[in-house]
Short mmCIF file of C-alpha atoms in Angstrom, two decimals:
data_model
loop_
_atom_site.label_atom_id
_atom_site.label_comp_id
_atom_site.label_asym_id
_atom_site.label_seq_id
_atom_site.Cartn_x
_atom_site.Cartn_y
_atom_site.Cartn_z
CA UNK A 1 77.34 83.50 130.05
CA UNK A 2 73.91 83.88 128.49
CA UNK A 3 71.30 81.20 129.11
CA UNK A 4 70.99 78.60 126.34
CA UNK A 5 68.12 76.12 126.22
CA UNK A 6 69.34 72.65 127.11
CA UNK A 7 68.09 69.24 128.24
CA UNK A 8 69.61 67.29 131.09
CA UNK A 9 70.86 63.78 130.38
CA UNK A 10 72.41 61.40 132.91
CA UNK A 11 73.98 58.03 132.13
CA UNK A 12 76.52 55.43 133.22
CA UNK A 13 79.81 54.43 131.58
CA UNK A 14 79.75 50.82 130.40
CA UNK A 15 82.98 50.44 128.38
CA UNK A 16 86.33 52.24 128.21
CA UNK A 17 88.85 51.49 125.46
CA UNK A 18 91.50 54.19 125.56
CA UNK A 19 89.91 57.32 124.12
CA UNK A 20 86.66 55.52 123.21
CA UNK A 21 83.98 55.49 125.88
CA UNK A 22 80.54 53.84 125.70
CA UNK A 23 77.79 55.13 127.98
CA UNK A 24 74.23 53.99 128.64
CA UNK A 25 71.44 56.59 128.83
CA UNK A 26 67.82 55.85 129.77
CA UNK A 27 65.31 56.72 128.47
CA UNK A 28 66.68 59.18 125.88
CA UNK A 29 70.08 59.56 124.19
CA UNK A 30 71.93 62.86 123.72
CA UNK A 31 72.42 63.84 120.08
CA UNK A 32 75.56 63.19 118.05
CA UNK A 33 78.19 65.92 118.78
CA UNK A 34 76.70 66.50 122.25
CA UNK A 35 79.28 67.27 124.92
CA UNK A 36 79.53 64.82 127.86
CA UNK A 37 81.27 65.37 131.18
CA UNK A 38 82.40 62.72 133.64
CA UNK A 39 85.15 61.84 136.09
CA UNK A 40 86.12 63.61 139.26
CA UNK A 41 84.72 67.18 139.26
CA UNK A 42 83.41 66.48 135.75
CA UNK A 43 86.87 67.31 134.44
CA UNK A 44 86.90 64.66 131.69
CA UNK A 45 85.15 65.84 128.53
CA UNK A 46 83.77 63.55 125.84
CA UNK A 47 81.82 64.09 122.63
CA UNK A 48 79.12 61.76 121.29
CA UNK A 49 80.36 60.26 118.02
CA UNK A 50 77.59 57.76 117.27
CA UNK A 51 74.59 55.89 118.66
CA UNK A 52 75.27 52.17 119.16
CA UNK A 53 71.68 51.19 120.01
CA UNK A 54 68.58 52.63 121.67
CA UNK A 55 70.34 53.04 125.01
CA UNK A 56 74.09 53.38 124.27
CA UNK A 57 76.24 56.12 122.79
CA UNK A 58 79.87 55.88 121.74
CA UNK A 59 81.92 58.93 122.61
CA UNK A 60 85.44 60.14 121.84
CA UNK A 61 87.48 61.64 124.69
CA UNK A 62 88.71 65.21 124.21
CA UNK A 63 90.80 65.06 127.40
CA UNK A 64 92.88 62.21 128.90
CA UNK A 65 90.72 59.45 130.40
CA UNK A 66 93.13 58.46 133.21
CA UNK A 67 91.19 57.54 136.34
CA UNK A 68 87.91 56.87 134.53
CA UNK A 69 86.13 53.61 135.46
CA UNK A 70 83.10 51.59 134.45
CA UNK A 71 80.04 52.64 136.40
CA UNK A 72 81.06 56.29 136.63
CA UNK A 73 78.24 58.75 136.05
CA UNK A 74 78.23 60.81 132.87
CA UNK A 75 76.24 63.98 132.31
CA UNK A 76 75.18 66.07 129.32
CA UNK A 77 73.11 69.18 128.67
CA UNK A 78 72.56 68.06 125.07
CA UNK A 79 74.63 70.95 123.66
CA UNK A 80 77.74 70.58 121.49
CA UNK A 81 81.13 72.05 122.32
CA UNK A 82 80.77 75.81 122.71
CA UNK A 83 83.30 78.53 121.88
CA UNK A 84 83.33 82.01 123.43
CA UNK A 85 83.45 84.79 120.83
CA UNK A 86 84.24 88.47 121.14
CA UNK A 87 86.93 91.12 121.04
CA UNK A 88 88.23 89.94 124.42
CA UNK A 89 89.85 86.96 122.67
CA UNK A 90 92.25 89.14 120.68
CA UNK A 91 95.74 88.82 122.08
CA UNK A 92 94.87 85.53 123.80
CA UNK A 93 95.82 81.87 123.26
CA UNK A 94 92.96 79.38 123.68
CA UNK A 95 92.35 75.65 123.60
CA UNK A 96 89.50 73.73 121.95
CA UNK A 97 87.20 74.44 124.91
CA UNK A 98 87.73 78.21 124.67
CA UNK A 99 89.83 78.28 127.84
CA UNK A 100 92.94 80.53 127.95
CA UNK A 101 96.26 78.65 128.00
CA UNK A 102 98.51 81.73 128.05
CA UNK A 103 98.51 82.14 131.87
CA UNK A 104 96.58 85.39 131.42
CA UNK A 105 93.49 86.63 133.22
CA UNK A 106 90.27 84.57 133.01
CA UNK A 107 87.80 85.52 130.30
CA UNK A 108 84.76 87.60 131.30
CA UNK A 109 81.83 85.46 132.39
CA UNK A 110 79.26 87.25 130.22
CA UNK A 111 80.85 86.53 126.83
CA UNK A 112 78.69 85.22 124.00
CA UNK A 113 79.20 81.54 123.26
CA UNK A 114 78.46 79.69 120.04
CA UNK A 115 78.48 76.02 118.97
CA UNK A 116 81.67 75.09 117.12
CA UNK A 117 79.63 73.44 114.35
CA UNK A 118 77.84 75.50 111.73
CA UNK A 119 76.50 75.02 108.24
CA UNK A 120 78.56 76.42 105.37
CA UNK A 121 77.25 79.67 103.88
CA UNK A 122 74.99 78.88 100.88
CA UNK A 123 76.32 79.80 97.46
CA UNK A 124 73.64 82.49 97.03
CA UNK A 125 75.15 84.50 99.91
CA UNK A 126 78.80 84.16 98.92
CA UNK A 127 80.79 86.82 97.14
CA UNK A 128 83.90 86.59 94.97
CA UNK A 129 86.55 89.31 95.08
CA UNK A 130 89.02 89.11 92.19
CA UNK A 131 91.67 90.90 94.21
CA UNK A 132 95.25 89.91 95.00
CA UNK A 133 96.21 89.54 98.66
CA UNK A 134 99.80 90.79 98.74
CA UNK A 135 102.29 89.14 101.10
CA UNK A 136 105.53 91.02 100.32
CA UNK A 137 107.22 87.70 99.41
CA UNK A 138 108.49 88.01 95.84
CA UNK A 139 108.09 84.51 94.46
CA UNK A 140 104.59 84.09 95.92
CA UNK A 141 103.20 87.46 94.83
CA UNK A 142 104.71 86.98 91.37
CA UNK A 143 104.04 83.33 90.47
CA UNK A 144 101.25 82.16 92.79
CA UNK A 145 99.43 85.25 94.12
CA UNK A 146 96.92 84.69 96.89
CA UNK A 147 93.25 85.58 96.50
CA UNK A 148 91.57 87.90 98.98
CA UNK A 149 88.81 85.80 100.48
CA UNK A 150 90.33 82.62 99.04
CA UNK A 151 92.22 79.61 100.36
CA UNK A 152 95.94 79.11 99.75
CA UNK A 153 97.96 76.02 100.60
CA UNK A 154 101.67 75.74 101.44
CA UNK A 155 102.60 72.20 100.39
CA UNK A 156 105.82 70.50 101.39
CA UNK A 157 107.41 67.57 103.18
CA UNK A 158 109.10 67.71 106.57
CA UNK A 159 111.70 70.41 107.08
CA UNK A 160 111.29 72.43 103.87
CA UNK A 161 110.07 75.61 105.56
CA UNK A 162 106.24 75.56 105.77
CA UNK A 163 106.05 76.91 109.32
CA UNK A 164 108.79 79.49 108.68
CA UNK A 165 106.94 80.72 105.60
CA UNK A 166 103.59 80.96 107.38
CA UNK A 167 105.26 82.77 110.28
CA UNK A 168 106.78 85.26 107.84
CA UNK A 169 103.35 85.82 106.30
CA UNK A 170 101.98 86.61 109.75
CA UNK A 171 104.78 89.12 110.30
CA UNK A 172 104.29 90.76 106.88
CA UNK A 173 100.51 90.76 106.71
CA UNK A 174 99.30 91.31 110.25
CA UNK A 175 101.11 94.61 110.60
CA UNK A 176 99.66 95.96 107.33
CA UNK A 177 96.35 94.12 107.33
CA UNK A 178 93.19 95.99 108.22
CA UNK A 179 91.24 93.31 109.98
CA UNK A 180 91.60 90.49 112.45
CA UNK A 181 94.04 87.59 112.27
CA UNK A 182 93.47 84.11 113.68
CA UNK A 183 96.11 81.43 114.00
CA UNK A 184 94.90 77.84 114.33
CA UNK A 185 97.55 75.34 115.40
CA UNK A 186 96.49 71.74 114.76
CA UNK A 187 98.88 69.24 116.32
CA UNK A 188 101.49 71.93 116.92
CA UNK A 189 104.64 71.32 118.92
CA UNK A 190 104.60 73.27 122.19
CA UNK A 191 107.89 74.90 121.14
CA UNK A 192 106.35 76.27 117.93
CA UNK A 193 103.34 77.68 119.77
CA UNK A 194 105.45 79.39 122.41
CA UNK A 195 107.90 80.85 119.89
CA UNK A 196 105.08 82.15 117.68
CA UNK A 197 103.39 83.79 120.65
CA UNK A 198 106.58 85.58 121.67
CA UNK A 199 107.39 86.67 118.10
CA UNK A 200 103.95 88.16 117.58
CA UNK A 201 104.12 89.90 120.95
CA UNK A 202 107.55 91.30 120.07
CA UNK A 203 106.28 92.51 116.67
CA UNK A 204 103.38 94.31 118.34
CA UNK A 205 100.69 92.49 116.36
CA UNK A 206 99.38 90.19 119.08
CA UNK A 207 96.55 92.57 120.05
CA UNK A 208 94.97 92.05 116.62
CA UNK A 209 95.38 88.28 116.68
CA UNK A 210 93.68 85.38 118.42
CA UNK A 211 95.51 82.05 118.66
CA UNK A 212 93.79 78.69 119.05
CA UNK A 213 95.85 75.56 119.66
CA UNK A 214 95.45 71.82 120.06
CA UNK A 215 98.94 70.50 120.63
CA UNK A 216 100.55 67.20 119.69
CA UNK A 217 100.17 65.73 123.16
CA UNK A 218 96.40 66.27 123.25
CA UNK A 219 93.95 63.47 122.34
CA UNK A 220 93.05 63.06 118.68
CA UNK A 221 89.49 64.22 119.38
CA UNK A 222 90.70 67.67 120.49
CA UNK A 223 93.01 68.00 117.46
CA UNK A 224 90.13 67.01 115.18
CA UNK A 225 87.78 69.68 116.56
CA UNK A 226 90.15 72.64 116.87
CA UNK A 227 89.69 73.73 113.24
CA UNK A 228 85.93 74.06 113.72
CA UNK A 229 86.51 76.05 116.93
CA UNK A 230 88.76 78.49 115.06
CA UNK A 231 86.23 78.89 112.25
CA UNK A 232 83.51 79.71 114.77
CA UNK A 233 85.58 82.66 115.92
CA UNK A 234 86.42 83.66 112.33
CA UNK A 235 82.73 83.62 111.37
CA UNK A 236 81.92 85.85 114.36
CA UNK A 237 84.34 88.55 113.23
CA UNK A 238 83.18 88.22 109.60
CA UNK A 239 79.42 88.19 110.17
CA UNK A 240 78.89 90.07 113.45
CA UNK A 241 81.81 92.50 113.48
CA UNK A 242 81.74 92.76 109.65
CA UNK A 243 85.54 92.61 109.45
CA UNK A 244 87.96 90.92 107.07
CA UNK A 245 89.64 87.92 108.69
CA UNK A 246 93.03 86.36 107.97
CA UNK A 247 92.97 82.71 109.05
CA UNK A 248 96.29 80.87 109.22
CA UNK A 249 96.21 77.12 109.78
CA UNK A 250 99.21 74.94 110.59
CA UNK A 251 98.75 72.08 109.69
CA UNK A 252 95.81 70.75 107.66
CA UNK A 253 97.47 67.33 107.34
CA UNK A 254 97.35 66.94 111.10
CA UNK A 255 93.61 67.65 110.99
CA UNK A 256 93.25 64.79 108.50
CA UNK A 257 95.57 62.63 110.60
CA UNK A 258 93.50 63.29 113.74
CA UNK A 259 90.37 62.33 111.80
CA UNK A 260 92.07 59.11 110.75
CA UNK A 261 92.90 58.33 114.39
CA UNK A 262 89.31 59.01 115.45
CA UNK A 263 88.03 56.81 112.62
CA UNK A 264 90.32 54.00 113.72
CA UNK A 265 89.20 54.32 117.32
CA UNK A 266 85.60 54.08 116.15
CA UNK A 267 86.41 50.80 114.40
CA UNK A 268 85.73 51.99 110.84
CA UNK A 269 87.37 50.07 108.01
CA UNK A 270 90.21 52.17 106.55
CA UNK A 271 90.09 53.38 102.97
CA UNK A 272 92.84 54.22 100.45
CA UNK A 273 96.40 54.28 101.96
CA UNK A 274 94.88 53.70 105.41
CA UNK A 275 92.98 56.99 105.61
CA UNK A 276 89.46 57.22 106.98
CA UNK A 277 86.64 56.51 104.50
CA UNK A 278 85.08 59.89 105.41
CA UNK A 279 88.21 61.93 104.57
CA UNK A 280 86.65 63.94 101.72
CA UNK A 281 83.51 64.78 103.70
CA UNK A 282 85.34 65.78 106.88
CA UNK A 283 87.76 68.02 104.98
CA UNK A 284 84.92 69.62 103.00
CA UNK A 285 82.96 70.36 106.19
CA UNK A 286 85.92 72.40 107.40
CA UNK A 287 87.06 74.01 104.14
CA UNK A 288 83.60 75.03 102.89
CA UNK A 289 83.09 77.24 105.95
CA UNK A 290 85.98 79.40 104.75
CA UNK A 291 84.38 81.89 102.36
CA UNK A 292 83.47 85.55 101.84
CA UNK A 293 80.10 87.27 102.16
CA UNK A 294 78.87 90.83 101.74
CA UNK A 295 79.69 91.46 105.41
CA UNK A 296 83.36 90.45 105.24
CA UNK A 297 85.90 87.95 103.99
CA UNK A 298 87.92 85.07 105.41
CA UNK A 299 91.27 84.68 103.69
CA UNK A 300 92.98 81.43 104.65
CA UNK A 301 96.61 80.37 104.35
CA UNK A 302 97.09 76.70 105.23
CA UNK A 303 100.28 74.71 105.66
CA UNK A 304 99.90 71.18 104.29
CA UNK A 305 102.44 68.49 105.15
CA UNK A 306 103.00 66.13 102.23
CA UNK A 307 103.89 62.62 103.48
CA UNK A 308 107.16 61.38 101.94
CA UNK A 309 106.97 64.27 99.42
CA UNK A 310 104.25 62.30 97.60
CA UNK A 311 101.74 64.75 96.13
CA UNK A 312 99.46 61.87 95.09
CA UNK A 313 98.82 61.07 98.75
CA UNK A 314 95.06 61.36 99.45
CA UNK A 315 95.62 64.00 102.15
CA UNK A 316 97.42 66.31 99.66
CA UNK A 317 95.25 65.56 96.63
CA UNK A 318 91.97 66.15 98.48
CA UNK A 319 93.27 69.43 99.90
CA UNK A 320 94.35 70.67 96.44
CA UNK A 321 90.74 70.67 95.23
CA UNK A 322 89.65 73.27 97.81
CA UNK A 323 92.38 75.83 97.14
CA UNK A 324 92.57 78.90 94.93
CA UNK A 325 96.38 79.05 95.17
CA UNK A 326 98.99 76.33 95.75
CA UNK A 327 102.51 77.17 96.89
CA UNK A 328 104.66 74.05 96.54
CA UNK A 329 107.90 73.86 98.53
CA UNK A 330 110.75 71.85 97.06
CA UNK A 331 113.31 69.89 99.07
CA UNK A 332 115.78 70.15 96.17
CA UNK A 333 115.59 73.94 96.13
CA UNK A 334 116.04 74.03 99.90
CA UNK A 335 119.18 71.88 99.58
CA UNK A 336 120.53 74.34 96.98
CA UNK A 337 120.06 77.25 99.40
CA UNK A 338 117.12 78.94 97.70
CA UNK A 339 114.89 80.29 100.46
CA UNK A 340 111.93 80.41 100.44
CA UNK A 341 112.20 77.00 98.78
CA UNK A 342 109.17 77.54 96.51
CA UNK A 343 109.06 75.50 93.30
CA UNK A 344 108.23 78.18 90.67
CA UNK A 345 106.93 75.71 88.09
CA UNK A 346 104.81 73.53 90.40
CA UNK A 347 103.17 76.45 92.24
CA UNK A 348 100.06 77.97 90.73
CA UNK A 349 97.11 80.27 91.39
CA UNK A 350 93.64 80.81 89.96
CA UNK A 351 94.42 84.54 90.01
CA UNK A 352 96.92 84.23 87.16
CA UNK A 353 94.50 85.21 84.40
CA UNK A 354 94.56 88.41 82.29
CA UNK A 355 91.09 89.30 83.60
CA UNK A 356 92.33 89.61 87.20
CA UNK A 357 95.99 90.57 87.26
CA UNK A 358 97.45 93.35 85.14
CA UNK A 359 98.56 92.55 81.57
CA UNK A 360 102.11 93.51 82.56
CA UNK A 361 102.09 91.02 85.46
CA UNK A 362 100.59 88.28 83.28
CA UNK A 363 103.17 88.70 80.51
CA UNK A 364 106.02 88.76 83.03
CA UNK A 365 104.78 85.53 84.64
CA UNK A 366 104.58 83.78 81.27
CA UNK A 367 108.09 84.93 80.35
CA UNK A 368 109.57 83.88 83.71
CA UNK A 369 107.98 80.44 83.55
CA UNK A 370 109.09 79.94 79.96
CA UNK A 371 112.73 80.71 80.82
CA UNK A 372 112.70 78.56 83.95
CA UNK A 373 111.04 75.69 82.07
CA UNK A 374 113.62 75.84 79.27
CA UNK A 375 116.40 75.86 81.87
CA UNK A 376 114.84 72.81 83.54
CA UNK A 377 114.85 70.99 80.18
CA UNK A 378 118.51 71.90 79.58
CA UNK A 379 119.77 70.58 82.93
CA UNK A 380 120.17 67.02 81.67
CA UNK A 381 122.23 68.18 78.69
CA UNK A 382 124.39 70.34 80.94
CA UNK A 383 124.95 67.45 83.34
CA UNK A 384 126.05 65.09 80.54
CA UNK A 385 127.91 67.35 78.10
CA UNK A 386 128.60 70.58 79.95
CA UNK A 387 127.43 74.10 79.25
CA UNK A 388 129.97 74.56 76.43
CA UNK A 389 127.90 72.32 74.13
CA UNK A 390 124.88 74.62 74.31
CA UNK A 391 124.10 77.26 71.72
CA UNK A 392 124.61 80.92 72.53
CA UNK A 393 120.84 81.39 72.92
CA UNK A 394 120.58 78.46 75.34
CA UNK A 395 123.53 79.72 77.36
CA UNK A 396 121.79 83.08 77.65
CA UNK A 397 118.63 81.29 78.80
CA UNK A 398 120.61 79.44 81.48
CA UNK A 399 122.26 82.63 82.70
CA UNK A 400 118.92 84.46 82.84
CA UNK A 401 117.16 81.59 84.63
CA UNK A 402 119.89 81.31 87.25
CA UNK A 403 119.62 85.02 87.98
CA UNK A 404 115.85 84.74 88.29
CA UNK A 405 116.24 81.87 90.75
CA UNK A 406 118.56 83.93 92.91
CA UNK A 407 116.39 87.04 92.66
CA UNK A 408 113.44 85.04 94.00
CA UNK A 409 115.37 84.24 97.19
CA UNK A 410 114.58 86.63 100.01
CA UNK A 411 115.73 87.21 103.60
CA UNK A 412 112.91 86.87 106.14
CA UNK A 413 112.21 89.05 109.16
CA UNK A 414 111.46 85.99 111.28
CA UNK A 415 114.84 84.37 110.53
CA UNK A 416 117.06 87.40 111.11
CA UNK A 417 118.35 85.96 114.40
CA UNK A 418 119.58 82.86 112.53
CA UNK A 419 120.88 84.38 109.27
CA UNK A 420 122.08 87.79 110.43
CA UNK A 421 120.33 89.31 107.39
CA UNK A 422 117.64 91.94 107.81
CA UNK A 423 114.25 90.89 106.41
CA UNK A 424 112.91 92.42 103.20
CA UNK A 425 109.32 93.16 102.19
CA UNK A 426 108.98 93.79 98.45
CA UNK A 427 105.92 95.37 96.73
CA UNK A 428 104.54 93.48 93.75
CA UNK A 429 105.37 96.29 91.31
CA UNK A 430 109.05 96.16 92.27
CA UNK A 431 109.08 92.37 91.86
CA UNK A 432 107.59 92.65 88.35
CA UNK A 433 110.12 95.36 87.47
CA UNK A 434 113.00 93.20 88.71
CA UNK A 435 111.87 90.19 86.65
CA UNK A 436 111.46 92.34 83.52
CA UNK A 437 114.94 93.82 83.86
CA UNK A 438 116.52 90.39 84.38
CA UNK A 439 114.63 88.98 81.36
CA UNK A 440 115.85 91.92 79.26
CA UNK A 441 119.45 90.88 79.97
CA UNK A 442 120.33 93.94 82.04
CA UNK A 443 122.14 91.85 84.66
CA UNK A 444 124.01 89.37 82.45
CA UNK A 445 127.27 91.16 83.26
CA UNK A 446 126.53 91.05 86.98
CA UNK A 447 127.62 88.00 89.01
CA UNK A 448 124.76 85.72 89.95
CA UNK A 449 125.53 86.08 93.63
CA UNK A 450 124.77 89.81 93.48
CA UNK A 451 121.07 88.95 93.08
CA UNK A 452 121.00 86.40 95.89
CA UNK A 453 119.11 87.23 99.12
CA UNK A 454 118.21 90.79 98.19
CA UNK A 455 114.94 92.72 98.32
CA UNK A 456 113.99 94.70 95.22
CA UNK A 457 116.21 94.85 92.15
CA UNK A 458 117.47 98.37 92.92
CA UNK A 459 119.71 96.89 95.61
CA UNK A 460 122.02 95.53 92.88
CA UNK A 461 124.80 98.04 92.18
CA UNK A 462 125.25 97.72 88.41
CA UNK A 463 127.94 100.39 88.28
CA UNK A 464 130.16 98.23 90.46
CA UNK A 465 130.33 95.64 87.66
CA UNK A 466 130.17 97.82 84.52
CA UNK A 467 133.93 97.78 83.96
CA UNK A 468 134.03 94.01 84.20
CA UNK A 469 133.83 91.76 81.16
CA UNK A 470 130.59 89.84 80.57
CA UNK A 471 130.45 87.30 83.32
CA UNK A 472 131.92 84.10 82.01
CA UNK A 473 130.56 82.07 84.88
CA UNK A 474 127.00 83.12 84.17
CA UNK A 475 126.67 79.49 83.28
CA UNK A 476 129.97 78.39 81.76
CA UNK A 477 131.83 77.52 84.94
CA UNK A 478 128.82 76.22 86.84
CA UNK A 479 127.44 72.94 85.64
CA UNK A 480 124.82 70.66 87.07
CA UNK A 481 127.38 67.85 87.28
CA UNK A 482 129.56 69.86 89.64
CA UNK A 483 127.45 69.77 92.82
CA UNK A 484 130.08 71.35 95.03
CA UNK A 485 130.42 74.41 92.81
CA UNK A 486 126.68 74.55 92.30
CA UNK A 487 126.00 74.40 96.05
CA UNK A 488 128.48 77.11 96.88
CA UNK A 489 126.94 79.45 94.34
CA UNK A 490 123.42 78.48 95.43
CA UNK A 491 124.15 79.38 99.03
#
C-alpha cells in the first residue's frame, strides 16, 4: 500500500464499558475519527468518538472487546478508517475494514486506500440529469419512476418485500446497466448476504458488482460506518474511473438504528421517540455524498424499514426528505396477494412532471391514479351496501381499477424457485400501452384473473374470451365485505 503521512500515538486504556473504551494519551490526543488498535496482536479496532479532556479520548469499538483490560496499550497512526479502492474489488465481498469475507484470495498489497470520510460534493460541481432509470418493474416505472443519479427509497414494515424488491432490481438492472454496481448491507442477516452472493454469481453479474457488509452480529460502530465505506468506493468509480454507479443499500433504518446505539453508548440524551439528537446530521452526512457530477453519476436505491408501519417515525420522515422517488410497500396489498406490494397512491416521484416524462406517460399516470383513487373512495360503500347499489359508471370504475391492480402484479426472476412462475421484465412503453388499453375498457369482458401475474398486456388472449358475455363478476360478485372471495381472486 502507498505511504501515507501519519503521526504515531501511544496511550493506555483507562475504562472499558462494553463497546465504549476510554484511553489516556500524553502529551497529544489523536483526532476524532482516528483509528485505534489494541489487544493481543492489535486485533481490536476502535475509533475515536470524542475528546473527554486534555489527556483522554472516548472511543467506540468496531470489533468485539472480549479480552481487553485496563492498562492495555493502545496505538494510533492518527489516520481514520481506510478503504481500499480499485477494480480488484469487483466480484468481492468486503467488511468495514476493506478485508475480504468471501473466502477468496487476499487483495493485492499495492492497492490505493482512501479515508472512508469525505466532504459532500459542493453544489457548484453537481449535475442534474432529468432521465428515467428504468427497472423493468411495471408499477415502479409507471407510477414512481426512479431518477438517474437520484436517490429512491423502498419504504415498508417487516415482511412486505423490501429485500425481495431490491434483489429483483439488482437482477434486472445489473445485467443491462453500463456501469458498476455496489451493494451495501447494513445490519444484514448472514443468510441474506449469502443468498444474495450466490444469486448474483448464478446470474453472472457478480464480476461487475462489489458487496460491502456489516452484519447484525457486528458491533454498532461497524454497522454505523459501513455506509461511508461503501460511498468511498462509489466515489472512486464515479470520480476516478468516470463511470456511472448503481448503489443499493439495505437497510437505511439500520444505519439510523446503529447511530442511535452509538449515541446511547456515548451517554447522549435521547431525542424524539428515543432516537439520537444528531439523527438529521448523521443521515445528511451519508445521503449528501450520493450525487452526480460531470464525471459520472451515483444512482441509489435504498430499502427503508418503517417501524410498526408508522410513516411519521423520525427515521422514515427524515429519510423522505433526501429522496427523489419514494416507493411505499403496503402490508394490506401483500395480504391480498398483489406482488410487488407497492401502494400506487402513496408512492411518488419527482420525475412525474410533463417537463421530464413524455406527455403520454404523464396523462396515463394521472388517469390511473384517478381511477384507483375513485375505487378507494368507493370501497366503504361497497362494503356496506354491495356493488349493486353503485351506478353503472362507478361499477365500470371498480372493474377498471381491479384490472389495473392485477396488471401491476408481476412475477419476479428472483422468486421463480418459490412461485414456479418465470420472471418478467417489462419495458416502460409496454406498461403505458397496457394501462391505456385497460383504461379504454378493452379488457372489461376479460376475467380479472387473466391480468394477474403477467408481463406486458399482449400476454392476455382476448380472443379466448370474446364469445363470453361481459364479465358479470368484474365487480358484481366480488365485494369488499366478502374477504374470502376477495382473497381468492387477489391471489
